């Protein structure tokens, strides 16, 4: 159990467009979902934490208006990168947490902005 | 001093070797400890989740926690080439705050 999916796995978009990434917990209800960003050969950088039905909590330095997070249900969270620019190109990973707190990660989405 | 210290390696071992991966931490509030394995261009996979000091075994993996020394370890027995990956330690303090603090990860290569 504890499977998390992400869609799409890879996306290429043009500068100025918006991209939506979906994160789903497939076999459990997630009390909390997290969004991370990872640069090559670096560890995970937490962007925001979200709970179902409430506003996301963003980490310092993360632009709320650029990275929109919607946590519509206990199994679905979405991250929308608005007006994407080449510097937004990165590997975005979501995770979902059950009651015990351990986080289960999705496979990641590679975003390339041209 | 960083909250979690982890030697980034790289660590290279022959197939069948016993691998020891370690993290130290400075925040005594951390109560829950995890080890993740991350293959290149993939999301991290949870390997071990521990709370108490002591050992926890799962197949070829053993997680060890020493809260008095603020030190955690992951041992891999009979290592296989498929174990080649980056291993991340992670921890959090508990309660309603599930925010994890990660080590930087150790890159492991198991040579056939």
Coordinates of C-alpha atoms in Angstrom, one line a residue:
Chain A
X1 CA 0.0 0.0 0.0
X2 CA 0.9 3.7 0.2
X3 CA 1.2 4.5 -3.5
X4 CA 1.4 8.1 -4.8
X5 CA 1.1 9.0 -8.4
X6 CA 2.0 12.1 -10.3
X7 CA 0.9 13.3 -13.7
X8 CA 2.4 14.2 -16.0
X9 CA 5.8 12.6 -15.5
X10 CA 7.4 15.0 -17.9
X11 CA 6.2 18.2 -19.5
X12 CA 7.8 20.8 -21.8
X13 CA 6.2 24.1 -22.1
X14 CA 6.9 27.6 -23.5
X15 CA 7.9 30.5 -21.4
X16 CA 4.8 32.4 -20.2
X17 CA 2.4 29.5 -20.1
X18 CA 1.0 27.7 -17.0
X19 CA 1.5 24.1 -16.2
X20 CA -0.6 22.0 -13.8
X21 CA 0.8 18.9 -12.0
X22 CA -1.5 16.4 -10.2
X23 CA -0.6 14.4 -7.2
X24 CA -2.8 11.5 -6.1
X25 CA -2.7 9.1 -3.2
X26 CA -4.1 5.9 -4.7
X27 CA -4.8 3.6 -1.8
X28 CA -5.0 5.8 1.3
X29 CA -6.3 9.1 2.4
X30 CA -3.6 11.7 2.9
X31 CA -4.1 14.1 5.8
X32 CA -1.3 16.2 4.5
X33 CA 0.4 16.6 1.1
X34 CA 3.7 18.2 0.4
X35 CA 5.4 19.7 -2.7
X36 CA 9.1 19.6 -3.2
X37 CA 11.5 20.8 -5.8
X38 CA 14.8 19.1 -6.5
X39 CA 17.8 20.3 -8.5
X40 CA 20.3 17.9 -9.9
X41 CA 22.5 16.2 -7.3
X42 CA 20.8 18.1 -4.5
X43 CA 18.4 17.1 -1.8
X44 CA 14.7 17.9 -1.7
X45 CA 13.6 21.5 -1.1
X46 CA 10.2 21.8 0.5
X47 CA 8.0 24.3 -1.3
X48 CA 4.7 24.0 0.5
X49 CA 2.5 22.0 2.8
X50 CA -1.2 21.5 2.2
X51 CA -4.1 20.1 4.0
X52 CA -7.4 19.2 2.4
X53 CA -9.8 22.1 2.2
X54 CA -7.4 24.7 3.6
X55 CA -4.8 27.1 2.1
X56 CA -1.3 25.8 1.6
X57 CA 1.5 26.9 3.8
X58 CA 4.5 28.1 1.7
X59 CA 8.1 27.9 2.7
X60 CA 10.0 31.1 3.0
X61 CA 11.1 32.4 -0.4
X62 CA 8.5 30.4 -2.4
X63 CA 6.2 32.7 -4.4
X64 CA 2.5 31.9 -3.6
X65 CA 1.2 33.5 -6.7
X66 CA 3.6 31.7 -8.9
X67 CA 3.2 28.2 -7.4
X68 CA -0.6 27.7 -6.8
X69 CA -1.5 24.7 -4.7
X70 CA -5.0 23.3 -4.5
X71 CA -5.8 20.4 -2.2
X72 CA -9.3 19.5 -3.4
X73 CA -9.7 16.2 -1.5
X74 CA -7.9 13.7 0.7
X75 CA -6.5 12.0 -2.3
X76 CA -5.7 14.9 -4.7
X77 CA -3.4 17.9 -4.7
X78 CA -2.4 20.0 -7.7
X79 CA 0.5 22.4 -8.2
X80 CA 0.1 25.0 -10.9
X81 CA 3.2 26.8 -12.1
X82 CA 1.9 30.1 -13.5
X83 CA 3.6 32.1 -16.2
X84 CA 6.5 29.6 -16.2
X85 CA 10.0 30.8 -17.0
X86 CA 13.2 28.8 -17.8
X87 CA 14.4 29.2 -14.2
X88 CA 11.3 27.2 -13.1
X89 CA 12.7 24.2 -14.9
X90 CA 13.2 21.5 -12.3
X91 CA 12.1 18.2 -10.9
X92 CA 8.9 18.6 -8.9
X93 CA 8.0 15.8 -6.4
X94 CA 4.9 15.5 -4.2
X95 CA 4.4 13.4 -1.1
X96 CA 1.5 12.4 0.9
X97 CA 1.3 11.6 4.6
X98 CA -1.0 9.4 6.6
X99 CA -1.7 9.7 10.3
X100 CA 1.6 8.4 11.4
X101 CA 3.5 11.1 9.6
X102 CA 5.7 9.2 7.3
X103 CA 5.7 10.6 3.8
X104 CA 5.2 8.6 0.6
X105 CA 6.6 10.2 -2.5
X106 CA 5.3 10.3 -6.0
X107 CA 7.6 9.5 -9.0
X108 CA 8.2 13.2 -9.8
X109 CA 7.5 15.5 -12.7
X110 CA 10.3 16.9 -14.8
X111 CA 9.4 20.4 -16.0
X112 CA 11.3 22.0 -18.8
X113 CA 10.4 25.6 -19.8
X114 CA 11.8 26.7 -23.2
Chain B
X1 CA 25.7 23.6 12.5
X2 CA 23.1 22.0 10.2
X3 CA 20.2 20.2 11.8
X4 CA 21.0 16.9 9.9
X5 CA 24.4 15.9 8.7
X6 CA 24.9 13.1 6.2
X7 CA 28.1 12.3 4.3
X8 CA 27.3 12.7 0.6
X9 CA 29.9 10.1 -0.5
X10 CA 30.1 8.8 -3.1
X11 CA 30.4 5.4 -1.6
X12 CA 31.5 2.5 -3.8
X13 CA 31.4 -1.2 -2.6
X14 CA 31.6 -4.6 -4.2
X15 CA 28.5 -6.8 -4.5
X16 CA 27.8 -8.7 -1.4
X17 CA 29.4 -6.1 1.0
X18 CA 27.7 -4.8 4.1
X19 CA 27.0 -1.1 3.7
X20 CA 26.7 1.3 6.5
X21 CA 25.0 4.7 6.0
X22 CA 24.8 7.3 8.8
X23 CA 23.3 10.6 9.8
X24 CA 23.8 12.8 12.8
X25 CA 21.4 15.4 14.0
X26 CA 21.5 18.3 16.5
X27 CA 17.8 18.8 17.3
X28 CA 16.8 16.7 20.2
X29 CA 13.1 17.2 19.4
X30 CA 13.4 14.8 16.5
X31 CA 11.5 11.7 17.4
X32 CA 10.7 9.9 14.1
X33 CA 13.3 8.8 11.7
X34 CA 13.1 7.5 8.1
X35 CA 15.4 6.3 5.4
X36 CA 14.5 6.8 1.8
X37 CA 16.1 5.4 -1.4
X38 CA 16.1 7.5 -4.5
X39 CA 17.0 6.3 -7.9
X40 CA 18.1 8.8 -10.5
X41 CA 15.2 10.8 -11.9
X42 CA 12.7 9.1 -9.6
X43 CA 10.9 10.0 -6.4
X44 CA 12.2 8.8 -3.0
X45 CA 11.0 5.4 -1.8
X46 CA 10.4 4.9 1.9
X47 CA 12.6 2.0 3.2
X48 CA 12.5 2.3 6.9
X49 CA 10.5 4.2 9.5
X50 CA 11.5 4.1 13.2
X51 CA 10.6 5.8 16.4
X52 CA 12.3 4.2 19.3
X53 CA 16.0 3.9 19.9
X54 CA 17.3 0.5 18.9
X55 CA 17.3 -1.6 15.8
X56 CA 14.6 -2.4 13.3
X57 CA 15.1 -5.0 10.6
X58 CA 13.4 -5.5 7.3
X59 CA 14.9 -8.1 5.0
X60 CA 18.4 -7.0 4.1
X61 CA 17.9 -3.6 5.8
X62 CA 18.5 -2.7 9.4
X63 CA 17.8 0.8 10.8
X64 CA 19.5 1.8 14.0
X65 CA 18.6 4.8 16.1
X66 CA 20.6 6.1 19.1
X67 CA 18.8 9.1 20.4
X68 CA 21.3 9.7 23.2
X69 CA 24.0 10.2 20.6
X70 CA 21.7 11.7 18.1
X71 CA 22.9 9.2 15.5
X72 CA 21.0 7.0 13.1
X73 CA 22.3 4.3 10.7
X74 CA 21.1 2.2 7.9
X75 CA 22.8 -1.1 7.2
X76 CA 22.4 -3.0 4.0
X77 CA 23.5 -6.7 4.0
X78 CA 24.5 -8.7 1.0
X79 CA 24.4 -5.5 -1.1
X80 CA 23.3 -5.8 -4.7
X81 CA 23.9 -3.7 -7.8
X82 CA 20.2 -2.8 -7.7
X83 CA 20.9 -1.1 -4.4
X84 CA 22.9 1.6 -6.2
X85 CA 21.0 4.8 -5.5
X86 CA 21.1 7.9 -3.3
X87 CA 20.0 7.2 0.3
X88 CA 18.4 10.0 2.3
X89 CA 17.8 10.1 6.0
X90 CA 14.9 12.2 7.2
X91 CA 13.4 13.0 10.5
X92 CA 10.7 15.1 12.2
X93 CA 9.6 16.0 15.7
X94 CA 6.0 14.6 15.6
X95 CA 2.7 16.1 16.7
X96 CA 0.7 17.7 13.9
X97 CA 3.8 19.1 12.2
X98 CA 4.9 16.5 9.6
X99 CA 7.5 18.6 8.0
X100 CA 10.6 16.5 7.4
X101 CA 14.2 17.5 7.7
X102 CA 16.4 15.7 5.2
X103 CA 20.1 14.9 5.1
X104 CA 21.8 15.7 1.8
X105 CA 21.8 12.1 0.7
X106 CA 24.6 9.5 0.2
X107 CA 25.3 8.2 -3.3
X108 CA 25.9 4.5 -3.2
X109 CA 27.3 2.4 -6.0
X110 CA 27.4 -1.4 -5.7
X111 CA 29.7 -2.9 -8.2
X112 CA 29.0 -6.4 -9.7

